JSON list of C-alpha atoms in Angstrom, two decimals:
[
{"chain": "A", "resi": 95, "resn": "PHE", "atom": "CA", "xyz": [-0.08, -0.09, -0.05]},
{"chain": "A", "resi": 96, "resn": "PRO", "atom": "CA", "xyz": [1.36, 3.51, -0.77]},
{"chain": "A", "resi": 97, "resn": "PRO", "atom": "CA", "xyz": [2.68, 5.42, 2.13]},
{"chain": "A", "resi": 98, "resn": "GLY", "atom": "CA", "xyz": [0.85, 8.44, 3.61]},
{"chain": "A", "resi": 99, "resn": "PRO", "atom": "CA", "xyz": [-2.98, 8.88, 4.22]},
{"chain": "A", "resi": 100, "resn": "PRO", "atom": "CA", "xyz": [-5.07, 6.64, 2.02]},
{"chain": "A", "resi": 101, "resn": "GLU", "atom": "CA", "xyz": [-6.06, 7.57, -1.52]},
{"chain": "A", "resi": 102, "resn": "PRO", "atom": "CA", "xyz": [-9.66, 8.56, -2.20]},
{"chain": "A", "resi": 103, "resn": "HIS", "atom": "CA", "xyz": [-10.29, 5.60, -4.56]},
{"chain": "A", "resi": 104, "resn": "TYR", "atom": "CA", "xyz": [-7.39, 3.10, -4.07]},
{"chain": "A", "resi": 105, "resn": "LEU", "atom": "CA", "xyz": [-7.60, -0.02, -6.19]},
{"chain": "A", "resi": 106, "resn": "HIS", "atom": "CA", "xyz": [-5.77, -2.96, -4.76]},
{"chain": "A", "resi": 107, "resn": "PRO", "atom": "CA", "xyz": [-5.34, -5.81, -6.96]},
{"chain": "A", "resi": 108, "resn": "ILE", "atom": "CA", "xyz": [-5.16, -9.24, -5.26]},
{"chain": "A", "resi": 109, "resn": "ILE", "atom": "CA", "xyz": [-2.25, -11.40, -6.57]},
{"chain": "A", "resi": 110, "resn": "ASP", "atom": "CA", "xyz": [-2.81, -14.54, -8.23]},
{"chain": "A", "resi": 111, "resn": "SER", "atom": "CA", "xyz": [-6.58, -13.93, -8.64]},
{"chain": "A", "resi": 112, "resn": "ASP", "atom": "CA", "xyz": [-8.97, -12.18, -10.90]},
{"chain": "A", "resi": 113, "resn": "LEU", "atom": "CA", "xyz": [-10.16, -9.84, -7.98]},
{"chain": "A", "resi": 114, "resn": "ALA", "atom": "CA", "xyz": [-9.23, -6.30, -6.73]},
{"chain": "A", "resi": 115, "resn": "ILE", "atom": "CA", "xyz": [-10.48, -4.13, -3.86]},
{"chain": "A", "resi": 116, "resn": "GLN", "atom": "CA", "xyz": [-11.41, -0.64, -4.38]},
{"chain": "A", "resi": 117, "resn": "PHE", "atom": "CA", "xyz": [-11.14, 1.31, -1.16]},
{"chain": "A", "resi": 118, "resn": "TYR", "atom": "CA", "xyz": [-13.03, 4.37, -0.19]},
{"chain": "A", "resi": 119, "resn": "PRO", "atom": "CA", "xyz": [-11.79, 6.11, 3.05]},
{"chain": "A", "resi": 120, "resn": "LEU", "atom": "CA", "xyz": [-14.68, 7.37, 5.13]},
{"chain": "A", "resi": 121, "resn": "GLY", "atom": "CA", "xyz": [-12.53, 9.22, 7.65]},
{"chain": "A", "resi": 122, "resn": "PHE", "atom": "CA", "xyz": [-10.10, 9.32, 10.29]},
{"chain": "A", "resi": 123, "resn": "ILE", "atom": "CA", "xyz": [-11.28, 8.10, 13.87]},
{"chain": "A", "resi": 124, "resn": "PRO", "atom": "CA", "xyz": [-8.84, 9.40, 16.47]},
{"chain": "A", "resi": 125, "resn": "ASN", "atom": "CA", "xyz": [-8.06, 6.85, 19.31]},
{"chain": "A", "resi": 126, "resn": "ARG", "atom": "CA", "xyz": [-9.70, 3.98, 17.45]},
{"chain": "A", "resi": 127, "resn": "ASN", "atom": "CA", "xyz": [-9.01, 0.71, 19.10]},
{"chain": "A", "resi": 128, "resn": "GLU", "atom": "CA", "xyz": [-6.70, -0.65, 16.56]},
{"chain": "A", "resi": 129, "resn": "THR", "atom": "CA", "xyz": [-6.32, -4.13, 18.23]},
{"chain": "A", "resi": 130, "resn": "LEU", "atom": "CA", "xyz": [-10.14, -4.63, 18.08]},
{"chain": "A", "resi": 131, "resn": "VAL", "atom": "CA", "xyz": [-10.03, -3.65, 14.26]},
{"chain": "A", "resi": 132, "resn": "LYS", "atom": "CA", "xyz": [-7.34, -6.24, 13.56]},
{"chain": "A", "resi": 133, "resn": "ASP", "atom": "CA", "xyz": [-9.14, -8.83, 15.74]},
{"chain": "A", "resi": 134, "resn": "VAL", "atom": "CA", "xyz": [-12.38, -8.32, 13.83]},
{"chain": "A", "resi": 135, "resn": "VAL", "atom": "CA", "xyz": [-10.70, -8.77, 10.50]},
{"chain": "A", "resi": 136, "resn": "ARG", "atom": "CA", "xyz": [-8.87, -11.73, 11.56]},
{"chain": "A", "resi": 137, "resn": "GLN", "atom": "CA", "xyz": [-12.07, -13.26, 13.11]},
{"chain": "A", "resi": 138, "resn": "ALA", "atom": "CA", "xyz": [-13.78, -12.72, 9.91]},
{"chain": "A", "resi": 139, "resn": "LEU", "atom": "CA", "xyz": [-10.96, -14.46, 7.88]},
{"chain": "A", "resi": 140, "resn": "TYR", "atom": "CA", "xyz": [-11.05, -17.51, 10.32]},
{"chain": "A", "resi": 141, "resn": "GLU", "atom": "CA", "xyz": [-14.75, -17.81, 9.84]},
{"chain": "A", "resi": 142, "resn": "SER", "atom": "CA", "xyz": [-14.47, -17.68, 6.10]},
{"chain": "A", "resi": 143, "resn": "LEU", "atom": "CA", "xyz": [-12.02, -20.65, 6.25]},
{"chain": "A", "resi": 144, "resn": "ASN", "atom": "CA", "xyz": [-14.95, -22.76, 7.48]},
{"chain": "A", "resi": 145, "resn": "TYR", "atom": "CA", "xyz": [-16.68, -22.88, 4.09]},
{"chain": "A", "resi": 146, "resn": "ARG", "atom": "CA", "xyz": [-15.87, -24.50, 0.84]},
{"chain": "A", "resi": 147, "resn": "THR", "atom": "CA", "xyz": [-13.96, -21.95, -1.32]},
{"chain": "A", "resi": 148, "resn": "THR", "atom": "CA", "xyz": [-16.58, -22.53, -4.11]},
{"chain": "A", "resi": 149, "resn": "ALA", "atom": "CA", "xyz": [-19.53, -21.94, -1.80]},
{"chain": "A", "resi": 150, "resn": "LYS", "atom": "CA", "xyz": [-21.73, -19.03, -2.37]},
{"chain": "A", "resi": 151, "resn": "MET", "atom": "CA", "xyz": [-22.06, -16.49, 0.42]},
{"chain": "A", "resi": 152, "resn": "PRO", "atom": "CA", "xyz": [-25.73, -16.25, 1.80]},
{"chain": "A", "resi": 153, "resn": "GLY", "atom": "CA", "xyz": [-28.02, -13.81, -0.04]},
{"chain": "A", "resi": 154, "resn": "ARG", "atom": "CA", "xyz": [-27.89, -11.44, 3.13]},
{"chain": "A", "resi": 155, "resn": "GLY", "atom": "CA", "xyz": [-24.10, -11.21, 2.96]},
{"chain": "A", "resi": 156, "resn": "TYR", "atom": "CA", "xyz": [-21.83, -11.35, 5.93]},
{"chain": "A", "resi": 157, "resn": "LYS", "atom": "CA", "xyz": [-21.70, -9.04, 8.95]},
{"chain": "A", "resi": 158, "resn": "LEU", "atom": "CA", "xyz": [-19.50, -9.07, 12.24]},
{"chain": "A", "resi": 159, "resn": "GLN", "atom": "CA", "xyz": [-19.59, -6.65, 14.96]},
{"chain": "A", "resi": 160, "resn": "GLU", "atom": "CA", "xyz": [-17.37, -6.54, 18.14]},
{"chain": "A", "resi": 161, "resn": "ARG", "atom": "CA", "xyz": [-18.33, -3.83, 20.52]},
{"chain": "A", "resi": 162, "resn": "GLU", "atom": "CA", "xyz": [-18.08, -0.61, 18.39]},
{"chain": "A", "resi": 163, "resn": "PHE", "atom": "CA", "xyz": [-16.62, -1.93, 15.32]},
{"chain": "A", "resi": 164, "resn": "LEU", "atom": "CA", "xyz": [-18.54, -3.38, 12.48]},
{"chain": "A", "resi": 165, "resn": "LEU", "atom": "CA", "xyz": [-17.35, -5.14, 9.13]},
{"chain": "A", "resi": 166, "resn": "SER", "atom": "CA", "xyz": [-20.09, -5.97, 6.69]},
{"chain": "A", "resi": 167, "resn": "VAL", "atom": "CA", "xyz": [-20.31, -7.23, 2.87]},
{"chain": "A", "resi": 168, "resn": "ALA", "atom": "CA", "xyz": [-23.11, -7.84, 0.75]},
{"chain": "A", "resi": 169, "resn": "HIS", "atom": "CA", "xyz": [-23.55, -9.20, -2.81]},
{"chain": "A", "resi": 170, "resn": "SER", "atom": "CA", "xyz": [-23.91, -6.91, -5.76]},
{"chain": "A", "resi": 171, "resn": "ALA", "atom": "CA", "xyz": [-27.38, -7.63, -7.43]},
{"chain": "A", "resi": 172, "resn": "GLY", "atom": "CA", "xyz": [-27.46, -9.70, -10.51]},
{"chain": "A", "resi": 173, "resn": "VAL", "atom": "CA", "xyz": [-23.73, -9.80, -11.40]},
{"chain": "A", "resi": 174, "resn": "GLY", "atom": "CA", "xyz": [-22.45, -13.19, -10.19]},
{"chain": "A", "resi": 175, "resn": "ASP", "atom": "CA", "xyz": [-21.74, -14.98, -7.03]},
{"chain": "A", "resi": 176, "resn": "LEU", "atom": "CA", "xyz": [-19.46, -13.81, -4.23]},
{"chain": "A", "resi": 177, "resn": "THR", "atom": "CA", "xyz": [-17.89, -17.11, -2.66]},
{"chain": "A", "resi": 178, "resn": "TRP", "atom": "CA", "xyz": [-16.61, -17.80, 0.68]},
{"chain": "A", "resi": 179, "resn": "GLY", "atom": "CA", "xyz": [-13.09, -18.22, -1.07]},
{"chain": "A", "resi": 180, "resn": "MET", "atom": "CA", "xyz": [-13.37, -14.81, -2.67]},
{"chain": "A", "resi": 181, "resn": "TRP", "atom": "CA", "xyz": [-14.23, -13.19, 0.60]},
{"chain": "A", "resi": 182, "resn": "THR", "atom": "CA", "xyz": [-11.07, -14.97, 2.06]},
{"chain": "A", "resi": 183, "resn": "VAL", "atom": "CA", "xyz": [-8.68, -13.47, -0.29]},
{"chain": "A", "resi": 184, "resn": "VAL", "atom": "CA", "xyz": [-10.40, -9.92, 0.00]},
{"chain": "A", "resi": 185, "resn": "LEU", "atom": "CA", "xyz": [-9.97, -10.29, 3.87]},
{"chain": "A", "resi": 186, "resn": "GLU", "atom": "CA", "xyz": [-6.40, -10.94, 3.35]},
{"chain": "A", "resi": 187, "resn": "GLY", "atom": "CA", "xyz": [-5.90, -7.91, 1.40]},
{"chain": "A", "resi": 188, "resn": "MET", "atom": "CA", "xyz": [-8.03, -5.86, 3.98]},
{"chain": "A", "resi": 189, "resn": "GLN", "atom": "CA", "xyz": [-5.46, -7.04, 6.78]},
{"chain": "A", "resi": 190, "resn": "GLY", "atom": "CA", "xyz": [-2.72, -5.03, 4.78]},
{"chain": "A", "resi": 191, "resn": "TYR", "atom": "CA", "xyz": [-4.88, -1.97, 4.40]},
{"chain": "A", "resi": 192, "resn": "VAL", "atom": "CA", "xyz": [-5.94, -1.92, 8.21]},
{"chain": "A", "resi": 193, "resn": "VAL", "atom": "CA", "xyz": [-2.03, -2.05, 9.02]},
{"chain": "A", "resi": 194, "resn": "ALA", "atom": "CA", "xyz": [-1.16, 0.75, 6.49]},
{"chain": "A", "resi": 195, "resn": "TYR", "atom": "CA", "xyz": [-3.76, 3.12, 7.62]},
{"chain": "A", "resi": 196, "resn": "PRO", "atom": "CA", "xyz": [-4.55, 2.92, 11.14]},
{"chain": "A", "resi": 197, "resn": "GLY", "atom": "CA", "xyz": [-7.73, 4.97, 12.24]},
{"chain": "A", "resi": 198, "resn": "TYR", "atom": "CA", "xyz": [-9.23, 4.93, 8.96]},
{"chain": "A", "resi": 199, "resn": "ASP", "atom": "CA", "xyz": [-12.63, 3.45, 8.35]},
{"chain": "A", "resi": 200, "resn": "TYR", "atom": "CA", "xyz": [-13.57, 2.72, 4.88]},
{"chain": "A", "resi": 201, "resn": "GLN", "atom": "CA", "xyz": [-16.01, 1.41, 2.38]},
{"chain": "A", "resi": 202, "resn": "PHE", "atom": "CA", "xyz": [-14.97, -1.18, -0.35]},
{"chain": "A", "resi": 203, "resn": "GLU", "atom": "CA", "xyz": [-16.10, -2.86, -3.58]},
{"chain": "A", "resi": 204, "resn": "ILE", "atom": "CA", "xyz": [-14.90, -6.20, -4.52]},
{"chain": "A", "resi": 205, "resn": "ARG", "atom": "CA", "xyz": [-14.24, -6.00, -8.37]},
{"chain": "A", "resi": 206, "resn": "LYS", "atom": "CA", "xyz": [-13.84, -9.10, -10.74]},
{"chain": "A", "resi": 207, "resn": "TYR", "atom": "CA", "xyz": [-12.05, -8.85, -13.94]},
{"chain": "A", "resi": 208, "resn": "ARG", "atom": "CA", "xyz": [-12.12, -10.84, -17.11]},
{"chain": "A", "resi": 209, "resn": "GLY", "atom": "CA", "xyz": [-9.00, -10.83, -19.11]},
{"chain": "A", "resi": 210, "resn": "TRP", "atom": "CA", "xyz": [-7.64, -7.68, -19.65]},
{"chain": "A", "resi": 211, "resn": "GLU", "atom": "CA", "xyz": [-10.37, -5.35, -18.81]},
{"chain": "A", "resi": 212, "resn": "ILE", "atom": "CA", "xyz": [-9.89, -2.00, -17.39]},
{"chain": "A", "resi": 213, "resn": "ALA", "atom": "CA", "xyz": [-12.54, -1.49, -14.80]},
{"chain": "A", "resi": 214, "resn": "GLY", "atom": "CA", "xyz": [-13.99, -4.99, -14.13]},
{"chain": "A", "resi": 215, "resn": "TYR", "atom": "CA", "xyz": [-17.35, -5.46, -12.64]},
{"chain": "A", "resi": 216, "resn": "VAL", "atom": "CA", "xyz": [-18.41, -5.10, -8.79]},
{"chain": "A", "resi": 217, "resn": "ILE", "atom": "CA", "xyz": [-19.51, -8.40, -7.32]},
{"chain": "A", "resi": 218, "resn": "GLY", "atom": "CA", "xyz": [-19.75, -7.36, -3.72]},
{"chain": "A", "resi": 219, "resn": "ALA", "atom": "CA", "xyz": [-19.60, -4.25, -1.58]},
{"chain": "A", "resi": 220, "resn": "GLY", "atom": "CA", "xyz": [-19.30, -3.35, 2.02]},
{"chain": "A", "resi": 221, "resn": "PHE", "atom": "CA", "xyz": [-17.88, -1.21, 4.90]},
{"chain": "A", "resi": 222, "resn": "VAL", "atom": "CA", "xyz": [-15.52, -1.25, 7.84]},
{"chain": "A", "resi": 223, "resn": "GLU", "atom": "CA", "xyz": [-16.43, 1.40, 10.38]},
{"chain": "A", "resi": 224, "resn": "THR", "atom": "CA", "xyz": [-16.40, 2.34, 14.09]},
{"chain": "A", "resi": 225, "resn": "ARG", "atom": "CA", "xyz": [-19.68, 2.99, 15.58]},
{"chain": "A", "resi": 226, "resn": "ALA", "atom": "CA", "xyz": [-19.98, 5.28, 18.56]}
]
């Protein structure tokens, strides 16, 4: 991830996959509990490993809240299936973002690419945020 504050629309390709994460920072939260943030992302990652990688996520998506911190993702309507395997690799990318930009809540889109497409298409979206 680039140094400094997060870019407004950072696209992070996921190595060895046809996926990328588009991050949209929501703002800086002073004194955010970074240990809790890392624990929530790590817990979501461990939970995702309990499913077959090709299994489709439920229609309602996935949500995990611990105290004031919430992580949520949902399918994009009508554009393909978000699988637990895809969610696992996205969470691995999120771990790097959380470490690179402590204190920043964000929205994200999960983009899938076919061949050499420029923009890809969104198969899921969500947010990682602190709730007071």
